[in-house]
Short mmCIF file of C-alpha atoms and ligand atoms in Angstrom, two decimals:
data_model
loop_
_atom_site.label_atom_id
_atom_site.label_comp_id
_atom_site.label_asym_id
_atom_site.label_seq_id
_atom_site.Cartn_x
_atom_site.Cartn_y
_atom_site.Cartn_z
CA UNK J 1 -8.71 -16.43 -14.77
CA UNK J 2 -4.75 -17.36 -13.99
CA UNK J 3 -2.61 -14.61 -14.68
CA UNK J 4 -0.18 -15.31 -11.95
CA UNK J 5 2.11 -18.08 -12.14
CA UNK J 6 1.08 -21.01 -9.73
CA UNK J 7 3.99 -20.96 -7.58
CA UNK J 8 3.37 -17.07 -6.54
CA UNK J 9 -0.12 -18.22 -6.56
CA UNK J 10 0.63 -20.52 -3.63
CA UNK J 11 2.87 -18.82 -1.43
CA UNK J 12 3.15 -18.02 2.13
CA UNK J 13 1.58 -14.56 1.42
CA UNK J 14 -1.20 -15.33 -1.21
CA UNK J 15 -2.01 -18.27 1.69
CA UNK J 16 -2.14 -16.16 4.36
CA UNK J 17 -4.26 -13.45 2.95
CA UNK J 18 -6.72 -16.05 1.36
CA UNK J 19 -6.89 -17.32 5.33
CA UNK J 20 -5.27 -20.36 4.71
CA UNK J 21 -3.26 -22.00 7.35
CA UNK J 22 0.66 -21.91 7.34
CA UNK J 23 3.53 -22.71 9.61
CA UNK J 24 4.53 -19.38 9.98
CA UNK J 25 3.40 -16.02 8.75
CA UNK J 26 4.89 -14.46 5.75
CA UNK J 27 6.53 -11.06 6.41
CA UNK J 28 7.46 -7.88 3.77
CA UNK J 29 7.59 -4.46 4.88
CA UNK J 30 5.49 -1.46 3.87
CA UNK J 31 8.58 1.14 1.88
CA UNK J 32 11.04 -1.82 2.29
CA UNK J 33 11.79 -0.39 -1.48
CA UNK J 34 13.13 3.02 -1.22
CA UNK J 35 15.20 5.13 1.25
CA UNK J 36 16.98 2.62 4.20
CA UNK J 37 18.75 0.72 1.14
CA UNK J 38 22.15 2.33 -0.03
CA UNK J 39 21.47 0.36 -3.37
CA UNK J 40 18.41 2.88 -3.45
CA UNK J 41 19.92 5.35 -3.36
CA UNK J 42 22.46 4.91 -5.29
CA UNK J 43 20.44 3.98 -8.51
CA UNK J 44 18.30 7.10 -7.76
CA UNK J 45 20.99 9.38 -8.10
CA UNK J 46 19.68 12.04 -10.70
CA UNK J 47 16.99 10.70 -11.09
CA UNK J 48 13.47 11.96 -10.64
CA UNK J 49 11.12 9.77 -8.03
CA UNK J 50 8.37 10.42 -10.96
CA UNK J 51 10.77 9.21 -13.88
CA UNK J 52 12.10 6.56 -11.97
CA UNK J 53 8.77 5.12 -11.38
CA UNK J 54 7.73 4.81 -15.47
CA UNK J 55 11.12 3.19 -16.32
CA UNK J 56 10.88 0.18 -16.12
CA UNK J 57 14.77 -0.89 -15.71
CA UNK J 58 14.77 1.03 -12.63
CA UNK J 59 11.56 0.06 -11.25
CA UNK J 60 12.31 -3.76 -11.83
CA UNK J 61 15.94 -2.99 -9.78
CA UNK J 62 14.39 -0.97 -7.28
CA UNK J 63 11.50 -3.76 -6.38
CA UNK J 64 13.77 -6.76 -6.22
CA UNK J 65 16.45 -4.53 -3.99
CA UNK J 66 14.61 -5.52 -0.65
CA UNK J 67 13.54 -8.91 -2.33
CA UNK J 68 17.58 -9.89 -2.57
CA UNK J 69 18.83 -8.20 0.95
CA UNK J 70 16.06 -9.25 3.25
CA UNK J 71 14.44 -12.67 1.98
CA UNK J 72 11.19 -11.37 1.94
CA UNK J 73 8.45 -13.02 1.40
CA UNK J 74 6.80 -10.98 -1.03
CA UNK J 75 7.56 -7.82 -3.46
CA UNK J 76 6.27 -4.81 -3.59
CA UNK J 77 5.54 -3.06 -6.64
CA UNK J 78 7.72 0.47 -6.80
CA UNK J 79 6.04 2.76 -7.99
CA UNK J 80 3.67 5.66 -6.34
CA UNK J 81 0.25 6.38 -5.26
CA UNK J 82 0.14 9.54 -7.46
CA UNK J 83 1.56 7.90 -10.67
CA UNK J 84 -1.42 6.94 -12.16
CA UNK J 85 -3.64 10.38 -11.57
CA UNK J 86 -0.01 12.01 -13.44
CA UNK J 87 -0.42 9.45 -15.99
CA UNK J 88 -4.29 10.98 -16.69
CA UNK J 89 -2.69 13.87 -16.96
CA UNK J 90 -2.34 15.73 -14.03
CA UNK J 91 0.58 18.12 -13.60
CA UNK J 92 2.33 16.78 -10.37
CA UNK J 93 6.02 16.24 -9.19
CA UNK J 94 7.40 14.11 -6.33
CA UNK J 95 9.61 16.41 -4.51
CA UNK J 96 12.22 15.27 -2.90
CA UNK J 97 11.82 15.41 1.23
CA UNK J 98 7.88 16.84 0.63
CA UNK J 99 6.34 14.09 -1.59
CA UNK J 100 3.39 15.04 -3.81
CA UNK J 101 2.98 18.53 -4.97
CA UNK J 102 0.16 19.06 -7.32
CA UNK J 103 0.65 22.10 -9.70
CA UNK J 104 -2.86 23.32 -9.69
CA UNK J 105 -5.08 21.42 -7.01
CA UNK J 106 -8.82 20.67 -7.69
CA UNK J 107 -11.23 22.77 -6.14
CA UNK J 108 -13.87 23.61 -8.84
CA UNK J 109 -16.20 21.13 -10.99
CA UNK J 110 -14.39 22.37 -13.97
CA UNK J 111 -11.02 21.03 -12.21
CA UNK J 112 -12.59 17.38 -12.76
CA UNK J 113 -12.17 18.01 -16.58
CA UNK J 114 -8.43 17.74 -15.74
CA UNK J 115 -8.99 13.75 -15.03
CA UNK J 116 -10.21 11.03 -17.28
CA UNK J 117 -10.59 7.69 -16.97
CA UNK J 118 -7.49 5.69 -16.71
CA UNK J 119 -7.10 3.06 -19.37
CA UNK J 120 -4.39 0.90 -19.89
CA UNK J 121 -2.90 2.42 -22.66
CA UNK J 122 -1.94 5.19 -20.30
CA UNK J 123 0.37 3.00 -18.58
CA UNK J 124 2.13 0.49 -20.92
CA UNK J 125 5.25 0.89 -19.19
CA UNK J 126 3.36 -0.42 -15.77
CA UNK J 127 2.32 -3.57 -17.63
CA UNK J 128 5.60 -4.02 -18.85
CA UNK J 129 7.59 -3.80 -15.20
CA UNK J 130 5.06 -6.01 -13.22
CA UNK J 131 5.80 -8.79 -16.50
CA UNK J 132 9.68 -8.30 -16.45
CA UNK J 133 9.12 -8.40 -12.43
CA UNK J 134 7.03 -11.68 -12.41
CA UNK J 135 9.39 -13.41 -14.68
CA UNK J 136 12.15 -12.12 -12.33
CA UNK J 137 10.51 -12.82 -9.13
CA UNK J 138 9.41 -16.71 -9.81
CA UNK J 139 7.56 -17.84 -6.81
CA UNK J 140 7.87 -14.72 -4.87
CA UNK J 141 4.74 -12.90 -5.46
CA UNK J 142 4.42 -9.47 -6.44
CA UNK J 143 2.39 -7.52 -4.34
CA UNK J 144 0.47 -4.47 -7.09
CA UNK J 145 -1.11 -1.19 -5.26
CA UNK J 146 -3.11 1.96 -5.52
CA UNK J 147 -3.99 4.68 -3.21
CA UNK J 148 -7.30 5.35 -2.30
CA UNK J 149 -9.63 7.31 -3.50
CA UNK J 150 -9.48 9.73 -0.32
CA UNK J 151 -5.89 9.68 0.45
CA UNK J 152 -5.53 10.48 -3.61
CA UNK J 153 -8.35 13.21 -3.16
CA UNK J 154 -6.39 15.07 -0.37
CA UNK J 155 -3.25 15.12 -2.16
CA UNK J 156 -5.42 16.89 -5.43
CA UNK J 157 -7.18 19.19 -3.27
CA UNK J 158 -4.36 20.45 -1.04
CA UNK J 159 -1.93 20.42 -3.33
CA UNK J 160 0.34 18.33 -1.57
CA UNK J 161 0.55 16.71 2.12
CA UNK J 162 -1.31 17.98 4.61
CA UNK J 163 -1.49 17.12 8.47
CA UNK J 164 -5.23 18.36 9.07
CA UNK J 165 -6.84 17.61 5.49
CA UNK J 166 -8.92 20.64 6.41
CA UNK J 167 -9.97 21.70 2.45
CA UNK J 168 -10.32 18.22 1.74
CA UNK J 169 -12.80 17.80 4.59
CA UNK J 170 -14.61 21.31 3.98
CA UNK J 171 -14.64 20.08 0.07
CA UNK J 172 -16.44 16.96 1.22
CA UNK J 173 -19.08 18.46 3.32
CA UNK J 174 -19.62 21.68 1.23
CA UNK J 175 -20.17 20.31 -1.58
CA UNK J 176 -21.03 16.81 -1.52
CA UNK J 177 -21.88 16.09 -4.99
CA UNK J 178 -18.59 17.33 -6.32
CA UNK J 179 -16.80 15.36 -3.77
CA UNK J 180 -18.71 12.38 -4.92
CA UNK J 181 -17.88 12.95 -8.54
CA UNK J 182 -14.45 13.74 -7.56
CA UNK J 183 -13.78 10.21 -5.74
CA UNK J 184 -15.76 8.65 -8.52
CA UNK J 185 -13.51 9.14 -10.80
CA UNK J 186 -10.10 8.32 -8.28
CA UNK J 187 -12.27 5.04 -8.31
CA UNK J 188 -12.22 4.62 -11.50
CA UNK J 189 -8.34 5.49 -11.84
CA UNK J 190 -6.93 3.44 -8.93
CA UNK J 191 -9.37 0.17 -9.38
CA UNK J 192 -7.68 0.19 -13.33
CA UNK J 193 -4.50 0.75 -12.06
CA UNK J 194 -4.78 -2.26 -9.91
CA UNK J 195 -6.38 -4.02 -11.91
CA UNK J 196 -3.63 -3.65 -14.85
CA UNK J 197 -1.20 -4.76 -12.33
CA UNK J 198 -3.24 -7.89 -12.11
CA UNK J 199 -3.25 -8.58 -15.20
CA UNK J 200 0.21 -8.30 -16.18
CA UNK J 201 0.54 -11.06 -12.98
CA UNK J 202 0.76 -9.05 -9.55
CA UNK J 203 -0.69 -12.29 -6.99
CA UNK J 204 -2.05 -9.29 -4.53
CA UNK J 205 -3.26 -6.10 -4.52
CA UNK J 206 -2.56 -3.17 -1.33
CA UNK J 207 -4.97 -0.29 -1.56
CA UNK J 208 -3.48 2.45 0.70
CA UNK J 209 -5.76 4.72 1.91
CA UNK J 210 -2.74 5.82 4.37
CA UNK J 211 -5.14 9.34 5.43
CA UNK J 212 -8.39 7.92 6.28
CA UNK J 213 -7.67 7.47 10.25
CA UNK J 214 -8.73 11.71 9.64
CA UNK J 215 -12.32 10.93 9.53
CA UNK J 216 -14.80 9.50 11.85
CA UNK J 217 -16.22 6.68 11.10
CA UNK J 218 -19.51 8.21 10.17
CA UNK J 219 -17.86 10.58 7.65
CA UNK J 220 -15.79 7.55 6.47
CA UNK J 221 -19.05 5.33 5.53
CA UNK J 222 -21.00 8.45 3.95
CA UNK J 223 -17.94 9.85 1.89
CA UNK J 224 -15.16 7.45 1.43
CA UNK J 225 -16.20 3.81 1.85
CA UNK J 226 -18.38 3.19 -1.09
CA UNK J 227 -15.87 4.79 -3.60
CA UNK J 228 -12.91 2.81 -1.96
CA UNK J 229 -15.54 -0.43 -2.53
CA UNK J 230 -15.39 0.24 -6.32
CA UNK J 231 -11.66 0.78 -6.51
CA UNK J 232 -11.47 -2.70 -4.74
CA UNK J 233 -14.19 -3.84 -6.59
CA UNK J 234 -12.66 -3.60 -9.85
CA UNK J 235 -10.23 -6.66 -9.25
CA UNK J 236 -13.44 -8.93 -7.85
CA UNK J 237 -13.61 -10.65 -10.54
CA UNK J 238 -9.14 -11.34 -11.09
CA UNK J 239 -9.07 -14.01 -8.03
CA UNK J 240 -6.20 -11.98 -6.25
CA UNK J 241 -6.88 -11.07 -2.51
CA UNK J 242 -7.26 -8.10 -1.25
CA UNK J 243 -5.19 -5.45 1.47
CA UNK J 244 -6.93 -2.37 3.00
CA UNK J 245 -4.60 -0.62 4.96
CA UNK J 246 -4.32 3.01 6.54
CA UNK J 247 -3.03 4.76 9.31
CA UNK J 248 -4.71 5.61 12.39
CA UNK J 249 -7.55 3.77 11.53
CA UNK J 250 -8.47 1.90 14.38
CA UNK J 251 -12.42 3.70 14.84
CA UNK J 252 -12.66 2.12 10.91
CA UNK J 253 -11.08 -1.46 10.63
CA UNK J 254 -14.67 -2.87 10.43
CA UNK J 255 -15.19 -0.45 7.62
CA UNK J 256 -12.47 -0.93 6.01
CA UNK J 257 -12.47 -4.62 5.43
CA UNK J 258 -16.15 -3.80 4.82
CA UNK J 259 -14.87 -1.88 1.92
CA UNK J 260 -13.75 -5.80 -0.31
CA UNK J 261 -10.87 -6.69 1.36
CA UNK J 262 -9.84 -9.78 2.34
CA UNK J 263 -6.97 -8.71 4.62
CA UNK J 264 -7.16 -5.64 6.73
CA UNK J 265 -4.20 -3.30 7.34
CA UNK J 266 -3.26 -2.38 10.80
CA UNK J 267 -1.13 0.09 12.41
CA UNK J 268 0.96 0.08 15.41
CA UNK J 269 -1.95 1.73 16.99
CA UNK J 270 -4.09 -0.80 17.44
CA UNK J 271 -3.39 -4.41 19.13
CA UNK J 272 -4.08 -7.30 16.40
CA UNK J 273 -5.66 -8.91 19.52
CA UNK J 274 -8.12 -5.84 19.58
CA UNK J 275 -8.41 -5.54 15.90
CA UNK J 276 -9.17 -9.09 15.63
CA UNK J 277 -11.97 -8.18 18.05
CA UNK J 278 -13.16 -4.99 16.20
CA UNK J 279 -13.04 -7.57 12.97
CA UNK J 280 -15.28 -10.44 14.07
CA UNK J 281 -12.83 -12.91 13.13
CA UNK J 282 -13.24 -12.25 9.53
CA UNK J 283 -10.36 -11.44 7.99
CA UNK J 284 -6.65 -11.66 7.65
CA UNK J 285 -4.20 -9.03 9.33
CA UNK J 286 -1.66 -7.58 8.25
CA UNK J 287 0.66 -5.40 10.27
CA UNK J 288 1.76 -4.18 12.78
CA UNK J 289 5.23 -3.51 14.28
CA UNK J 290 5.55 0.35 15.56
CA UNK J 291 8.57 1.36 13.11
CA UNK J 292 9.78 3.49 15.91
CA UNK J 293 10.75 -0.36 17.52
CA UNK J 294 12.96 -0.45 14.39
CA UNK J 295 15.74 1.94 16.04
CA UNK J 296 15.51 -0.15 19.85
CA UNK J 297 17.68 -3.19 21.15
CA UNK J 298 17.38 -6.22 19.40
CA UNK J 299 15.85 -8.31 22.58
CA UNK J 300 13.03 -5.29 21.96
CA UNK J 301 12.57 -6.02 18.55
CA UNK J 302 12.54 -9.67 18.89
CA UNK J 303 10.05 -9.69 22.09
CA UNK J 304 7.90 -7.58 20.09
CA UNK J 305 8.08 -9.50 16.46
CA UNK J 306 6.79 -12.77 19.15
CA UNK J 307 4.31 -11.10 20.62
CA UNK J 308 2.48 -9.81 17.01
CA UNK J 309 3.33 -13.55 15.81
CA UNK J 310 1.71 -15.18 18.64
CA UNK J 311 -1.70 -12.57 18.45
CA UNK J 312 -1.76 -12.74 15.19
CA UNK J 313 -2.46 -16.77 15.39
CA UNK J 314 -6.29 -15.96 16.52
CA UNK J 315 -6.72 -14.15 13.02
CA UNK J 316 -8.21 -15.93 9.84
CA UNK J 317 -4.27 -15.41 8.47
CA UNK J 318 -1.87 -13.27 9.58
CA UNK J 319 0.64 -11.09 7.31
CA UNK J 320 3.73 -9.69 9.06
CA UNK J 321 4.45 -6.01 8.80
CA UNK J 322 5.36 -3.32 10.18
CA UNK J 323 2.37 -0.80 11.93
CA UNK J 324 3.18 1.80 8.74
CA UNK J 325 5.96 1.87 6.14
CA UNK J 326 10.13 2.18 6.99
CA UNK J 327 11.58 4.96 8.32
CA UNK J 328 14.60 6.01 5.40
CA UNK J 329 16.90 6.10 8.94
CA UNK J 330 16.11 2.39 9.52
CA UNK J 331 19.35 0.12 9.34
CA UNK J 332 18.79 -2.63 6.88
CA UNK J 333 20.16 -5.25 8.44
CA UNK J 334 17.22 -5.05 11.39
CA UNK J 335 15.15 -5.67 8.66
CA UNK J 336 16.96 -8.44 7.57
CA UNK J 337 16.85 -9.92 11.29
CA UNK J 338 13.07 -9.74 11.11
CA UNK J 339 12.50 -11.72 8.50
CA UNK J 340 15.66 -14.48 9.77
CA UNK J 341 13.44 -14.36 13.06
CA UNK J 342 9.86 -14.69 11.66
CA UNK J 343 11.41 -17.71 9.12
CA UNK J 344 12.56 -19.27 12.30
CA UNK J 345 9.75 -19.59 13.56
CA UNK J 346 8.14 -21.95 10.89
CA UNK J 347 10.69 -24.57 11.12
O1 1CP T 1 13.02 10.47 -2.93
C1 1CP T 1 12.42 9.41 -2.78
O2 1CP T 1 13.00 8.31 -2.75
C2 1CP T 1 10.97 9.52 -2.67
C3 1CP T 1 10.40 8.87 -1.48
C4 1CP T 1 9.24 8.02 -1.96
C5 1CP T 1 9.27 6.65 -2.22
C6 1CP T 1 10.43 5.69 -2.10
C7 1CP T 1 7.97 8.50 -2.24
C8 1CP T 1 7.52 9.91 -2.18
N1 1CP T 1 7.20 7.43 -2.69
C9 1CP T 1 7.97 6.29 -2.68
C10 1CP T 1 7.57 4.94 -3.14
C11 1CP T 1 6.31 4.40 -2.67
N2 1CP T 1 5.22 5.16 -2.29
C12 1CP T 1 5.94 3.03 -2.62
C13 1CP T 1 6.75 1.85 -3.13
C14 1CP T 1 7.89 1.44 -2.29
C15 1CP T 1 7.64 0.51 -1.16
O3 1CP T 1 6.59 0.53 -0.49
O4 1CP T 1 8.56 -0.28 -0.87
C16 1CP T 1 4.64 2.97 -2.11
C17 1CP T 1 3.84 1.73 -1.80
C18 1CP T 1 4.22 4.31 -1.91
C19 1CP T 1 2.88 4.66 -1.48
C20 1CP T 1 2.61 6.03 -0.99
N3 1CP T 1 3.02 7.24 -1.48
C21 1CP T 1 1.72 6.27 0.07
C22 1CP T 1 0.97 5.21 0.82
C23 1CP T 1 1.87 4.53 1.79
C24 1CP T 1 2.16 5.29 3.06
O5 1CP T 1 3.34 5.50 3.34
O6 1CP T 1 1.20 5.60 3.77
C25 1CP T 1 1.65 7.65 0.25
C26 1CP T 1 0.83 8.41 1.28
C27 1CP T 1 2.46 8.26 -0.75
C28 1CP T 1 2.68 9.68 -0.98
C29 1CP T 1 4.12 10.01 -0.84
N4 1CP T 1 5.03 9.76 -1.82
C30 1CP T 1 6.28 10.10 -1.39
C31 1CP T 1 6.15 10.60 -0.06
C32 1CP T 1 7.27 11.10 0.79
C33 1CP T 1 4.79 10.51 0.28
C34 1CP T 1 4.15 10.89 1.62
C35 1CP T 1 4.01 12.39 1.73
C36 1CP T 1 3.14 12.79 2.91
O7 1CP T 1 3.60 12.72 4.06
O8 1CP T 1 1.97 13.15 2.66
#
């Protein structure tokens, strides 16, 4: 199946992540659509982070923002990880400094009730940004995402973010076949929501499990892994490849890309060198600049942008990013050196 068009289809990114060779890696940055950009802002004025992610005037604006000021090589789709369990019908908010707040948070078996299956028809207004986006984006490809089915789960239990996911994790282990159910059907819910991306022409897919470095590895293969597997799973068959990325997740890289991916997320935690290691070779990485480096020298910045380059060579491919997404304090224009510096480097 083509849904992309070719060019997209053959860029720097879609190369890279299918571990094709290139003369230089391609570089985006995770949140390079939101908060450091003045234009952001700007257009958000009044406007709810929820509403502004089903409009699909804003969300079109909002994605090619970062696309027009930095050069980057690839788009990411605005939108959030909770916007599809709101579209099932869950009663949530984005709040502004907080992030997800979920009105009444799942604890019960009767809770699950509260969330159906996604289908399409949930979400016309996704299908019809990604196609306005693709037209507008030519052969810059669009990068489509989901969270994961645990970093989505702690967000429903807790009712919003949580440092020590502690009732997620006493959910999980108390009562195992709810927590099963309960990830069954995120599964369900972010693998269509990727997979309608897709098909309105998204070249790649990110699944985000941003939480999972919370678990040990062992609780992460039991609990986690095989749901995440489905949500991946249901874009198998669409010919896009694959990004599995969280933080603090160095104890599950080889679990992760275990998971269907065919590039694995890294944060600044972890050396690509080591991660390579931890990987077998395998699989593309993408990362991993510590976004703290954002707010150093330049001569920092650029010694450390070489160094990932340089590691990232022994990989299968090699996607630059930073180790998690941008700081809303970053200044733009760093940004914009980046990606200056990494095209440099492929002519
Ligand atoms: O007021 C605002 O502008 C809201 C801030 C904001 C933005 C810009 C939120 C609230 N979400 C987003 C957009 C967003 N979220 C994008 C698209 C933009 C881009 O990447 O350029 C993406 C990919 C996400 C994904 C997301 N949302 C993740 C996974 C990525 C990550 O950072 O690990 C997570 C964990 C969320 C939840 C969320 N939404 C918003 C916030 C502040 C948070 C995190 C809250 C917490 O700390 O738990």
């Amino acid at each position: 199946m083509d849904h992309a068009p070719r060019p997209a289809r053959e860029s720097l990114l879609v190369r890279a992540a299918r571990h094709e060779p290139g003369a230089r890696p391609p570089v985006w940055f995770m949140r390079q659509a939101g908060r450091s950009l003045p234009e952001y802002r700007a257009i958000r004025e009044g406007v709810g982070m929820l509403e502004s992610c089903r409009r699909p005037d804003l969300v079109t604006e909002i994605t090619m923002q970062p696309v027009r000021r930095h050069g980057v090589d690839a788009a990411i789709f605005f939108s959030d990880i909770v916007v599809p369990v709101g579209a099932v019908g869950i009663d949530l908010d984005i709040v502004p400094g907080v992030g997800p707040v979920v009105a009444q948070p799942v604890a019960t078996r009767a809770d699950l009730d509260r969330l159906p299956e996604l289908t399409g028809e949930h979400v016309p207004d996704i299908t019809e940004s990604v196609r306005l986006l693709v037209a507008e984006l030519g052969d810059t490809p669009l990068i489509g995402f989901a969270g994961a089915p645990f970093t989505l789960a702690s967000y429903l239990v807790e009712g919003g973010p949580s440092k020590t996911h502690a009732r997620t994790k006493a959910l999980m282990h108390a009562d195992p076949a709810l927590w099963h159910d309960l990830c069954a059907r995120l599964a369900q819910i972010s693998g269509e929501f990727l997979r309608v991306q897709v098909e309105a022409g998204a070249s790649a897919v990110q699944l985000f499990d941003s939480w999972a470095g919370a678990l040990s590895r062992r609780d992460y293969e039991e609990f986690v892994q095989p749901h995440s597997r489905v949500a991946l799973g249901a874009v198998a068959d669409l010919d896009v490849p694959r990004i599995h990325f969280g933080v603090g997740t160095g104890e599950l890289l080889a679990s992760m890309g275990a998971a269907g991916a065919e590039v694995v997320g890294v944060d600044f935690r972890v050396d690509l060198d080591d991660a390579n290691e931890r990987l077998g070779g395998r699989y593309a990485l993408q990362g991993n600049l510590d976004p703290a480096l954002l707010f150093a020298p330049w001569e920092v910045i650029e010694a450390h942008v070489r160094r990932i380059v340089t590691q990232g060579r022994a990989a299968a491919g090699h996607i630059l990013n930073l180790g998690h997404g941008v700081p809303p304090e970053t200044d733009p224009d760093v940004l914009t050196r980046i990606v200056e510096l990494v095209k440099s480097l492929g002519e």
